[in-house]
GROMACS .gro file of C-alpha atoms in nm:
model
  360
    1MET     CA    1   9.930  11.847   7.628
    2ALA     CA    2  10.047  11.728   7.987
    3VAL     CA    3   9.774  11.715   8.206
    4PRO     CA    4   9.763  11.964   8.533
    5HIS     CA    5   9.664  11.661   8.788
    6ALA     CA    6   9.960  11.425   8.645
    7VAL     CA    7  10.179  11.529   8.907
    8VAL     CA    8  10.069  11.491   9.297
    9GLY     CA    9  10.322  11.455   9.576
   10VAL     CA   10  10.535  11.162   9.417
   11GLU     CA   11  10.543  11.199   9.019
   12ALA     CA   12  10.354  10.905   8.838
   13GLY     CA   13  10.548  10.588   8.818
   14ASN     CA   14  10.836  10.693   9.006
   15SER     CA   15  10.896  10.350   9.190
   16GLU     CA   16  11.207  10.218   9.331
   17THR     CA   17  11.230   9.966   9.034
   18GLY     CA   18  10.955  10.000   8.825
   19LEU     CA   19  11.096   9.684   8.591
   20LEU     CA   20  10.809   9.484   8.441
   21LEU     CA   21  10.859   9.089   8.439
   22PRO     CA   22  10.607   8.837   8.287
   23ASP     CA   23  10.398   8.616   8.539
   24PRO     CA   24  10.541   8.262   8.493
   25THR     CA   25  10.205   8.110   8.537
   26THR     CA   26   9.994   8.352   8.340
   27GLY     CA   27  10.261   8.509   8.081
   28ASP     CA   28  10.089   8.859   8.191
   29VAL     CA   29  10.340   9.123   8.237
   30LYS     CA   30  10.326   9.247   8.612
   31ARG     CA   31  10.533   9.493   8.829
   32PRO     CA   32  10.775   9.289   9.069
   33GLN     CA   33  10.761   9.328   9.450
   34PHE     CA   34  10.873   9.679   9.599
   35GLY     CA   35  11.008   9.543   9.930
   36THR     CA   36  10.994   9.835  10.164
   37ARG     CA   37  10.724  10.018   9.975
   38PHE     CA   38  10.444   9.765  10.045
   39LEU     CA   39  10.206   9.877  10.342
   40THR     CA   40  10.177   9.551  10.542
   41ASP     CA   41  10.049   9.745  10.867
   42PRO     CA   42   9.831  10.036  10.824
   43ARG     CA   43   9.972  10.190  11.144
   44GLN     CA   44  10.279  10.266  10.959
   45VAL     CA   45  10.103  10.408  10.683
   46PHE     CA   46  10.288  10.767  10.744
   47GLN     CA   47  10.613  10.617  10.757
   48HIS     CA   48  10.670  10.692  10.381
   49ASN     CA   49  10.551  10.959  10.124
   50ALA     CA   50  10.410  10.651   9.874
   51TRP     CA   51  10.314  10.289   9.885
   52ASP     CA   52  10.293  10.098   9.579
   53ASN     CA   53  10.041   9.821   9.477
   54VAL     CA   54   9.791   9.895   9.718
   55GLU     CA   55   9.470   9.709   9.682
   56TRP     CA   56   9.161   9.843   9.739
   57THR     CA   57   8.900   9.703   9.967
   58GLU     CA   58   8.525   9.650   9.865
   59GLU     CA   59   8.430   9.945  10.102
   60GLN     CA   60   8.666  10.178   9.935
   61GLU     CA   61   8.570  10.075   9.590
   62ALA     CA   62   8.180  10.111   9.671
   63SER     CA   63   8.244  10.448   9.819
   64ALA     CA   64   8.437  10.558   9.508
   65LYS     CA   65   8.149  10.444   9.268
   66LYS     CA   66   7.906  10.615   9.480
   67LYS     CA   67   8.108  10.936   9.479
   68VAL     CA   68   8.133  10.902   9.089
   69SER     CA   69   7.757  10.853   9.064
   70GLU     CA   70   7.657  11.140   9.289
   71ASN     CA   71   7.841  11.365   9.030
   72ASN     CA   72   7.726  11.194   8.733
   73GLN     CA   73   7.506  11.502   8.608
   74PRO     CA   74   7.623  11.620   8.252
   75LEU     CA   75   7.647  12.004   8.155
   76PRO     CA   76   7.419  12.138   7.923
   77THR     CA   77   7.500  12.048   7.545
   78GLU     CA   78   7.572  12.434   7.492
   79LYS     CA   79   7.826  12.434   7.778
   80GLN     CA   80   8.000  12.113   7.684
   81GLU     CA   81   8.051  12.255   7.318
   82GLU     CA   82   8.194  12.580   7.447
   83TYR     CA   83   8.458  12.392   7.626
   84ASP     CA   84   8.522  12.160   7.326
   85ASN     CA   85   8.541  12.476   7.099
   86ARG     CA   86   8.777  12.681   7.319
   87ALA     CA   87   9.005  12.364   7.419
   88ASN     CA   88   9.304  12.511   7.262
   89GLU     CA   89   9.232  12.855   7.411
   90PHE     CA   90   9.225  12.690   7.772
   91TRP     CA   91   9.552  12.500   7.691
   92ASN     CA   92   9.732  12.790   7.591
   93ASP     CA   93   9.635  12.999   7.907
   94PHE     CA   94   9.745  12.721   8.120
   95TYR     CA   95  10.087  12.733   7.938
   96THR     CA   96  10.104  13.081   7.980
   97ILE     CA   97  10.043  13.095   8.358
   98HIS     CA   98  10.243  12.793   8.450
   99GLU     CA   99  10.524  12.779   8.165
  100ASN     CA  100  10.769  12.520   8.270
  101ARG     CA  101  10.732  12.537   8.639
  102PHE     CA  102  10.446  12.282   8.686
  103PHE     CA  103  10.599  11.952   8.590
  104LYS     CA  104  10.885  11.735   8.673
  105ASP     CA  105  11.115  11.565   8.434
  106ARG     CA  106  10.990  11.215   8.385
  107HIS     CA  107  11.299  11.040   8.443
  108TRP     CA  108  11.114  10.721   8.553
  109LEU     CA  109  11.000  10.656   8.220
  110PHE     CA  110  11.327  10.476   8.123
  111THR     CA  111  11.208  10.211   8.385
  112GLU     CA  112  10.882  10.189   8.310
  113PHE     CA  113  10.932  10.205   7.914
  114PRO     CA  114  11.273  10.059   7.830
  115GLU     CA  115  11.226  10.159   7.482
  116LEU     CA  116  11.322  10.495   7.552
  117ALA     CA  117  11.620  10.425   7.733
  118PRO     CA  118  11.979  10.545   7.649
  119GLN     CA  119  12.157  10.350   7.365
  120CYS     CA  120  11.908  10.314   7.088
  121SER     CA  121  12.101   9.978   6.970
  122GLN     CA  122  11.979   9.823   7.289
  123ASN     CA  123  11.629   9.941   7.233
  124HIS     CA  124  11.633   9.747   6.888
  125GLU     CA  125  11.759   9.454   7.063
  126SER     CA  126  11.506   9.466   7.318
  127ARG     CA  127  11.219   9.453   7.031
  128LEU     CA  128  11.318   9.118   6.918
  129GLU     CA  129  11.113   8.822   7.092
  130VAL     CA  130  11.254   8.453   7.130
  131LYS     CA  131  11.015   8.191   6.954
  132GLU     CA  132  10.984   7.843   7.118
  133ASP     CA  133  11.226   7.702   6.841
  134GLY     CA  134  11.482   7.945   6.952
  135GLN     CA  135  11.457   8.184   6.668
  136GLN     CA  136  11.427   8.552   6.712
  137ASP     CA  137  11.106   8.715   6.618
  138GLY     CA  138  11.172   9.091   6.514
  139PRO     CA  139  11.249   9.311   6.219
  140ASP     CA  140  11.412   9.105   5.922
  141GLN     CA  141  11.633   9.203   5.655
  142GLU     CA  142  11.353   9.317   5.414
  143GLU     CA  143  11.161   9.514   5.662
  144MET     CA  144  11.476   9.679   5.728
  145LYS     CA  145  11.559   9.762   5.352
  146GLU     CA  146  11.192   9.867   5.332
  147ALA     CA  147  11.229  10.118   5.604
  148ALA     CA  148  11.571  10.238   5.443
  149ALA     CA  149  11.377  10.306   5.121
  150VAL     CA  150  11.113  10.521   5.290
  151CYS     CA  151  11.403  10.733   5.495
  152HIS     CA  152  11.565  10.782   5.127
  153THR     CA  153  11.236  10.909   4.976
  154GLU     CA  154  11.160  11.129   5.245
  155GLY     CA  155  11.362  11.426   5.128
  156ASN     CA  156  11.444  11.708   5.377
  157ILE     CA  157  11.202  11.644   5.661
  158PRO     CA  158  11.340  11.659   6.006
  159GLY     CA  159  11.528  11.330   6.116
  160SER     CA  160  11.506  11.180   5.774
  161SER     CA  161  11.856  11.001   5.844
  162ALA     CA  162  11.772  10.851   6.174
  163SER     CA  163  11.760  10.508   6.232
  164TYR     CA  164  11.563  10.535   6.569
  165ARG     CA  165  11.245  10.751   6.584
  166ILE     CA  166  11.045  10.844   6.879
  167LEU     CA  167  10.724  11.075   6.878
  168GLU     CA  168  10.593  11.217   7.189
  169VAL     CA  169  10.211  11.319   7.154
  170GLY     CA  170  10.125  11.592   7.387
  171CYS     CA  171  10.471  11.683   7.486
  172GLY     CA  172  10.395  12.005   7.721
  173VAL     CA  173  10.685  12.183   7.791
  174GLY     CA  174  10.929  11.886   7.723
  175ASN     CA  175  10.925  11.693   8.056
  176THR     CA  176  10.965  11.372   7.849
  177VAL     CA  177  11.170  11.475   7.561
  178PHE     CA  178  11.414  11.625   7.720
  179PRO     CA  179  11.532  11.348   7.968
  180ILE     CA  180  11.540  11.136   7.648
  181LEU     CA  181  11.774  11.374   7.479
  182LYS     CA  182  11.998  11.440   7.787
  183THR     CA  183  12.048  11.059   7.865
  184ASN     CA  184  12.087  10.940   7.512
  185ASN     CA  185  12.350  11.070   7.278
  186ASP     CA  186  12.304  10.776   7.031
  187PRO     CA  187  12.349  10.985   6.694
  188GLY     CA  188  12.097  10.755   6.523
  189LEU     CA  189  11.818  10.884   6.763
  190PHE     CA  190  11.546  11.160   6.638
  191VAL     CA  191  11.263  11.266   6.882
  192TYR     CA  192  10.943  11.437   6.733
  193CYS     CA  193  10.740  11.600   6.980
  194CYS     CA  194  10.412  11.774   6.961
  195ASP     CA  195  10.129  11.937   7.143
  196PHE     CA  196   9.781  12.101   7.103
  197SER     CA  197   9.891  12.423   7.262
  198SER     CA  198  10.127  12.663   7.062
  199THR     CA  199  10.257  12.825   7.378
  200ALA     CA  200  10.383  12.472   7.506
  201VAL     CA  201  10.539  12.442   7.182
  202GLU     CA  202  10.708  12.741   7.192
  203LEU     CA  203  10.856  12.683   7.546
  204VAL     CA  204  10.987  12.357   7.423
  205LYS     CA  205  11.164  12.535   7.126
  206THR     CA  206  11.336  12.819   7.353
  207ASN     CA  207  11.439  12.553   7.599
  208PRO     CA  208  11.842  12.601   7.618
  209GLU     CA  209  11.827  12.196   7.574
  210TYR     CA  210  11.626  12.223   7.248
  211ASP     CA  211  11.858  12.090   6.973
  212PRO     CA  212  11.711  12.101   6.592
  213GLU     CA  213  11.945  11.833   6.504
  214ARG     CA  214  11.787  11.581   6.720
  215CYS     CA  215  11.453  11.706   6.787
  216PHE     CA  216  11.170  11.860   6.607
  217ALA     CA  217  10.857  12.024   6.819
  218PHE     CA  218  10.552  12.108   6.615
  219VAL     CA  219  10.184  12.224   6.691
  220HIS     CA  220   9.933  11.934   6.613
  221ASP     CA  221   9.582  11.848   6.709
  222LEU     CA  222   9.569  11.454   6.798
  223SER     CA  223   9.181  11.475   6.738
  224ASP     CA  224   9.225  11.615   6.377
  225VAL     CA  225   9.294  11.306   6.207
  226GLU     CA  226   9.313  11.452   5.868
  227ALA     CA  227   9.601  11.672   5.955
  228ASN     CA  228   9.948  11.543   5.844
  229TYR     CA  229  10.228  11.457   6.064
  230PRO     CA  230  10.591  11.535   5.956
  231VAL     CA  231  10.681  11.193   5.915
  232PRO     CA  232  10.532  10.938   5.657
  233ASP     CA  233  10.341  10.645   5.767
  234GLY     CA  234  10.551  10.340   5.869
  235THR     CA  235  10.836  10.508   5.979
  236LEU     CA  236  10.835  10.556   6.368
  237ASP     CA  237  10.951  10.304   6.632
  238VAL     CA  238  10.790  10.448   6.949
  239ILE     CA  239  10.486  10.675   7.026
  240VAL     CA  240  10.463  10.795   7.362
  241LEU     CA  241  10.101  10.935   7.517
  242ILE     CA  242  10.155  11.040   7.858
  243PHE     CA  243   9.852  11.172   8.042
  244VAL     CA  244   9.730  11.326   7.691
  245LEU     CA  245   9.447  11.082   7.546
  246SER     CA  246   9.252  11.132   7.853
  247ALA     CA  247   9.224  11.542   7.756
  248LEU     CA  248   9.046  11.433   7.399
  249HIS     CA  249   8.656  11.419   7.380
  250PRO     CA  250   8.583  11.030   7.431
  251ASN     CA  251   8.414  11.046   7.085
  252LYS     CA  252   8.740  11.135   6.907
  253MET     CA  253   8.977  10.893   7.105
  254GLN     CA  254   8.943  10.573   6.877
  255ALA     CA  255   9.015  10.765   6.566
  256SER     CA  256   9.305  10.943   6.692
  257ILE     CA  257   9.465  10.607   6.830
  258SER     CA  258   9.407  10.461   6.477
  259ARG     CA  259   9.557  10.743   6.295
  260LEU     CA  260   9.866  10.727   6.550
  261ALA     CA  261   9.903  10.325   6.477
  262ARG     CA  262   9.959  10.390   6.084
  263LEU     CA  263  10.267  10.614   6.175
  264LEU     CA  264  10.437  10.307   6.355
  265LYS     CA  265  10.666  10.074   6.182
  266PRO     CA  266  10.619   9.707   6.181
  267GLY     CA  267  10.735   9.601   6.518
  268GLY     CA  268  10.691   9.962   6.644
  269VAL     CA  269  10.543  10.014   6.987
  270MET     CA  270  10.275  10.264   7.122
  271LEU     CA  271  10.318  10.338   7.534
  272LEU     CA  272  10.049  10.500   7.721
  273ARG     CA  273  10.027  10.631   8.085
  274ASP     CA  274   9.682  10.772   8.178
  275TYR     CA  275   9.432  10.827   8.452
  276GLY     CA  276   9.249  10.526   8.562
  277ARG     CA  277   8.880  10.480   8.686
  278TYR     CA  278   8.809  10.629   9.030
  279ASP     CA  279   9.148  10.797   9.068
  280MET     CA  280   9.187  11.044   9.332
  281ALA     CA  281   9.159  11.315   9.097
  282GLN     CA  282   8.805  11.173   8.956
  283LEU     CA  283   8.663  11.172   9.297
  284ARG     CA  284   8.781  11.530   9.396
  285PHE     CA  285   8.543  11.668   9.111
  286LYS     CA  286   8.248  11.840   9.261
  287LYS     CA  287   7.878  11.838   9.104
  288GLY     CA  288   7.889  12.093   8.803
  289ARG     CA  289   8.164  11.982   8.650
  290CYS     CA  290   8.080  11.640   8.456
  291LEU     CA  291   8.065  11.670   8.088
  292SER     CA  292   7.972  11.292   8.028
  293GLU     CA  293   8.041  10.954   8.192
  294ASN     CA  294   8.390  10.972   8.352
  295PHE     CA  295   8.471  11.272   8.150
  296TYR     CA  296   8.505  11.602   8.337
  297VAL     CA  297   8.606  11.993   8.320
  298ARG     CA  298   8.868  12.147   8.541
  299GLY     CA  299   8.813  12.464   8.675
  300ASP     CA  300   9.073  12.607   8.411
  301GLY     CA  301   8.879  12.482   8.160
  302THR     CA  302   9.087  12.171   8.068
  303ARG     CA  303   8.930  11.821   8.038
  304VAL     CA  304   9.018  11.486   8.147
  305TYR     CA  305   8.880  11.141   8.100
  306PHE     CA  306   8.932  10.827   8.357
  307PHE     CA  307   8.954  10.487   8.165
  308THR     CA  308   8.922  10.151   8.246
  309GLN     CA  309   9.174   9.866   8.102
  310ASP     CA  310   8.913   9.719   7.882
  311GLU     CA  311   8.840  10.057   7.717
  312LEU     CA  312   9.187  10.120   7.635
  313HIS     CA  313   9.259   9.769   7.500
  314GLU     CA  314   8.946   9.790   7.282
  315MET     CA  315   9.092  10.098   7.122
  316PHE     CA  316   9.423   9.970   7.073
  317ALA     CA  317   9.296   9.653   6.943
  318GLU     CA  318   9.074   9.850   6.718
  319ALA     CA  319   9.355  10.007   6.581
  320GLY     CA  320   9.531   9.678   6.479
  321LEU     CA  321   9.790   9.679   6.766
  322GLU     CA  322   9.884   9.380   6.985
  323LYS     CA  323   9.882   9.406   7.356
  324VAL     CA  324  10.234   9.366   7.525
  325GLN     CA  325  10.123   9.530   7.858
  326ASN     CA  326   9.784   9.664   8.010
  327LEU     CA  327   9.800   9.694   8.375
  328VAL     CA  328   9.680   9.921   8.663
  329ASP     CA  329   9.929  10.092   8.887
  330ARG     CA  330   9.766  10.188   9.233
  331ARG     CA  331   9.935  10.375   9.470
  332LEU     CA  332   9.892  10.546   9.806
  333GLN     CA  333  10.047  10.908   9.841
  334VAL     CA  334  10.072  11.047  10.168
  335ASN     CA  335  10.127  11.393  10.298
  336ARG     CA  336  10.293  11.342  10.614
  337GLY     CA  337  10.267  11.686  10.745
  338LYS     CA  338   9.923  11.688  10.709
  339GLN     CA  339   9.853  11.344  10.802
  340LEU     CA  340   9.627  11.292  10.488
  341THR     CA  341   9.607  10.967  10.245
  342MET     CA  342   9.561  11.000   9.866
  343TYR     CA  343   9.500  10.706   9.634
  344ARG     CA  344   9.630  10.724   9.293
  345VAL     CA  345   9.466  10.510   9.019
  346TRP     CA  346   9.696  10.480   8.669
  347ILE     CA  347   9.683  10.283   8.376
  348GLN     CA  348  10.006  10.168   8.167
  349CYS     CA  349   9.975  10.011   7.845
  350LYS     CA  350  10.213   9.899   7.555
  351TYR     CA  351  10.090   9.801   7.238
  352ARG     CA  352  10.273   9.662   6.937
  353LYS     CA  353  10.228   9.664   6.575
  354ALA     CA  354  10.256   9.324   6.443
  355PRO     CA  355  10.621   9.265   6.254
  356ALA     CA  356  10.567   9.245   5.879
  357GLN     CA  357  10.528   8.853   5.758
  358THR     CA  358  10.793   8.711   5.561
  359GLN     CA  359  10.743   8.585   5.210
  360GLY     CA  360  10.774   8.185   5.242
   0.00000   0.00000   0.00000
């Protein structure tokens, strides 16, 4: 369920480096300097299409809050229920109209999220952390044996022999899945992908690059926590959520994240990139589009929520996951032809399932 407003001007995350490094004083993971993409002289704003890490002034923040407050008048309950009940219909209509023409392939994911990069063996190594005593902290031999045992008992499910498994939830037409498959020829990799929209999943399956030996696409409602996934709990290395959690009703988000967390292996990670509070898309909503606080419906009937870092952290923590990364990506995008500036706010998260404890 890739989201319509995810691509405006420059695709989210398409920066010059994108690599993330720990701050030497706090230990928090922060984006490094982008050099020429810092706006140091406001008079030069139209020299590039985008500027990275643009901090807002107090006036901008106050103006954004005022704009959102003015539109904070929820629609009647019966209208909200209609959008909830017809959500599948609206997303199918969206993909029927746009097919695979709306989104760009997200190659930026490989720099933002190295867990998706080529060569699975490197990904396995990246999951190991070095303790103060110099010992590596990661999946031990017992964990690997347990994972192998699970794979052995899975029978004929897709990807049962894979050694590295990725699930993308809300895959849309495959703009994340196909770049992963195209850039990674490791035979141990298997990618699962699902979407709420059966139309989107059909577009993935009919894509010439879809390889059922390496990928399995299926229809799934993320908010239906009773629905089964095609893999057992504790078998996934990576789960990817790109502009999809925001499409759920806020009341269903926590249960959905908790259900996904059960699918991760010990040491597995959940990766998220989604809309941040006061993003340009939120400020553009007119009156009559608010469903509840920070939750809106677009003209095509699809819905979107705008997060804070704390909200996302609380959900992941409640699901039993540990924070690896939780940052705000503020970007100034520029339309040089129309001399317009557009402020984007995205939140990027990486949360890990704790490695299994070894027996003493």
